[in-house]
Amino acid sequence: MGINRKKTIESCWDSTNWSQNAPPFKETFTQDTFKLILHLFHVSDSDQEPEKGSSEYDQLYKFRPVLEHLNKAWQNEFNLGHVLSIDESIVGFKRRHLLVNNIRIKKHHQWRPKEYNLCDSATGYCSQTMYHTKKMTKGVFGQPFSVCKALMEPHISNNYHLIVDNYYTGVDLCEKFLINGTYVIGTVRADRVKFPNEMKVKMENHGEILASRKGNLLAVSWGNRKQVRLLSTCSIANMVEKEVYNATREVPQIVVDYNSRMGGVDQSDQMTDQYSGEFPTVKLWKKLLLHLIDRTVTNAYTCNKANPYIVKKKMDHHRFLIQLVEGLIGDYREPRKRIGRPSFLLAARKIVRHFFEVIPNGKRKKCTVCAKPIGQGYKGSKIGTWDKDCGVGLCKGACFNSYHK
């Protein structure tokens, strides 16, 4: 469905219009079969689900087993680079639900379920994901710090460089992660706790820069078209020349580091949405589960693209998906029931009373049951008995009974 985009599920099996006909859907299985599978599809035991409103109620219970399994599989199947990025993504869903949140930024969806992703900045490979729920623990240092800690837990103390935006960046995040061996770079809001007061002053001159350092923690405020404030535990405050809109300008090194490494999550979202197989559904957990499958396919393509043992030319994203779909379906075709009335010979064979007779005039025929074609001839000799009503040669006994069964 991600390769052959249709407006509705029914249109995938609609052959009324020649230009919209999609034979692979009909040849694999019927529309009723697909809808029946979708209706009966579950990944958790509904009988064991805690009641809504209880202390044990889990908003992600419906697909929690798949989410945990994929997080482990994603982590084990790819060697991440030394630069990682964390950002939020939005999954399209237009109905009311406890998981639906508001993100006050210009995204393609504003009121939708929100997920937090940890991705490799160079390739866009998604290693960990989690969803925003009403019962998320904020912790001592706030909810953004708890999100980063939960996503980075499998990779902590490995000298990774973590790139985040102003929703997550804070002095506590930089200092605590540096103690655990993880470096942080990110834009920061002026009203963050412990952020230097001199950095909060609005700059009037374009290109003006102000820097402050506390040990390994560097704070920079730079006047561009909009004033930019950043924190880093692995950058320096010097200026470098960079080509911007066919013109050479001096830009702080920390800004160059942030802009060149922050796009990991956006890259993963772009590849996932390009061939997304999602379709309208009233069940949010099914929507999220299909989105996780699309994210897994994107990760598989990233693994294929980054595999150094593939000598031949690498496939593009579209060709990879085609081979993946055809490989998963294989030769499977759903058995089809014959439509219409049975043939006259078949009905006569079951209803009319038959008799075993000798073929007149000494003629002989091949038995229609035991004479098998082989090459240009037949295996077996001709016989002199038949069923006159059916007009076929038949051996006495088993062949006659088997044909009229």
PDB file of N, CA, C and O in Angstrom, residues 32-42 283 285-286:
ATOM      1  N   ASP A  32     -12.369  -9.117   1.135  1.00  0.00           N
ATOM      2  CA  ASP A  32     -13.001  -9.631   2.357  1.00  0.00           C
ATOM      3  C   ASP A  32     -11.981 -10.309   3.262  1.00  0.00           C
ATOM      4  O   ASP A  32     -12.048 -10.199   4.488  1.00  0.00           O
ATOM      5  N   THR A  33     -11.034 -11.021   2.669  1.00  0.00           N
ATOM      6  CA  THR A  33      -9.995 -11.676   3.471  1.00  0.00           C
ATOM      7  C   THR A  33      -9.140 -10.644   4.190  1.00  0.00           C
ATOM      8  O   THR A  33      -8.822 -10.786   5.377  1.00  0.00           O
ATOM      9  N   PHE A  34      -8.755  -9.581   3.474  1.00  0.00           N
ATOM     10  CA  PHE A  34      -7.931  -8.537   4.091  1.00  0.00           C
ATOM     11  C   PHE A  34      -8.666  -7.864   5.254  1.00  0.00           C
ATOM     12  O   PHE A  34      -8.095  -7.648   6.321  1.00  0.00           O
ATOM     13  N   LYS A  35      -9.927  -7.540   5.052  1.00  0.00           N
ATOM     14  CA  LYS A  35     -10.691  -6.886   6.108  1.00  0.00           C
ATOM     15  C   LYS A  35     -10.915  -7.817   7.298  1.00  0.00           C
ATOM     16  O   LYS A  35     -10.935  -7.369   8.452  1.00  0.00           O
ATOM     17  N   LEU A  36     -11.074  -9.100   7.031  1.00  0.00           N
ATOM     18  CA  LEU A  36     -11.238 -10.061   8.121  1.00  0.00           C
ATOM     19  C   LEU A  36      -9.954 -10.174   8.942  1.00  0.00           C
ATOM     20  O   LEU A  36      -9.993 -10.204  10.181  1.00  0.00           O
ATOM     21  N   ILE A  37      -8.813 -10.227   8.272  1.00  0.00           N
ATOM     22  CA  ILE A  37      -7.526 -10.266   8.980  1.00  0.00           C
ATOM     23  C   ILE A  37      -7.345  -8.996   9.798  1.00  0.00           C
ATOM     24  O   ILE A  37      -6.904  -9.037  10.956  1.00  0.00           O
ATOM     25  N   LEU A  38      -7.672  -7.847   9.216  1.00  0.00           N
ATOM     26  CA  LEU A  38      -7.527  -6.578   9.916  1.00  0.00           C
ATOM     27  C   LEU A  38      -8.458  -6.509  11.132  1.00  0.00           C
ATOM     28  O   LEU A  38      -8.097  -5.955  12.176  1.00  0.00           O
ATOM     29  N   HIS A  39      -9.648  -7.092  11.004  1.00  0.00           N
ATOM     30  CA  HIS A  39     -10.605  -7.076  12.110  1.00  0.00           C
ATOM     31  C   HIS A  39     -10.148  -7.973  13.259  1.00  0.00           C
ATOM     32  O   HIS A  39     -10.321  -7.625  14.438  1.00  0.00           O
ATOM     33  N   LEU A  40      -9.563  -9.116  12.938  1.00  0.00           N
ATOM     34  CA  LEU A  40      -9.150 -10.076  13.961  1.00  0.00           C
ATOM     35  C   LEU A  40      -7.722  -9.869  14.442  1.00  0.00           C
ATOM     36  O   LEU A  40      -7.251 -10.609  15.303  1.00  0.00           O
ATOM     37  N   PHE A  41      -7.042  -8.883  13.884  1.00  0.00           N
ATOM     38  CA  PHE A  41      -5.620  -8.677  14.171  1.00  0.00           C
ATOM     39  C   PHE A  41      -5.431  -8.074  15.562  1.00  0.00           C
ATOM     40  O   PHE A  41      -5.951  -6.991  15.856  1.00  0.00           O
ATOM     41  N   HIS A  42      -4.698  -8.759  16.435  1.00  0.00           N
ATOM     42  CA  HIS A  42      -4.355  -8.266  17.766  1.00  0.00           C
ATOM     43  C   HIS A  42      -2.942  -8.718  18.119  1.00  0.00           C
ATOM     44  O   HIS A  42      -2.480  -9.760  17.646  1.00  0.00           O
ATOM     45  N   LYS A 283      -8.977   2.760  15.179  1.00  0.00           N
ATOM     46  CA  LYS A 283      -8.186   2.238  16.284  1.00  0.00           C
ATOM     47  C   LYS A 283      -6.796   2.865  16.257  1.00  0.00           C
ATOM     48  O   LYS A 283      -6.015   2.614  15.339  1.00  0.00           O
ATOM     49  N   TRP A 285      -4.202   2.310  18.161  1.00  0.00           N
ATOM     50  CA  TRP A 285      -3.088   1.393  18.342  1.00  0.00           C
ATOM     51  C   TRP A 285      -2.719   0.707  17.022  1.00  0.00           C
ATOM     52  O   TRP A 285      -1.534   0.415  16.784  1.00  0.00           O
ATOM     53  N   LYS A 286      -3.700   0.468  16.152  1.00  0.00           N
ATOM     54  CA  LYS A 286      -3.387  -0.096  14.841  1.00  0.00           C
ATOM     55  C   LYS A 286      -2.637   0.914  13.981  1.00  0.00           C
ATOM     56  O   LYS A 286      -1.722   0.555  13.239  1.00  0.00           O
TER      57      LYS A 286
END
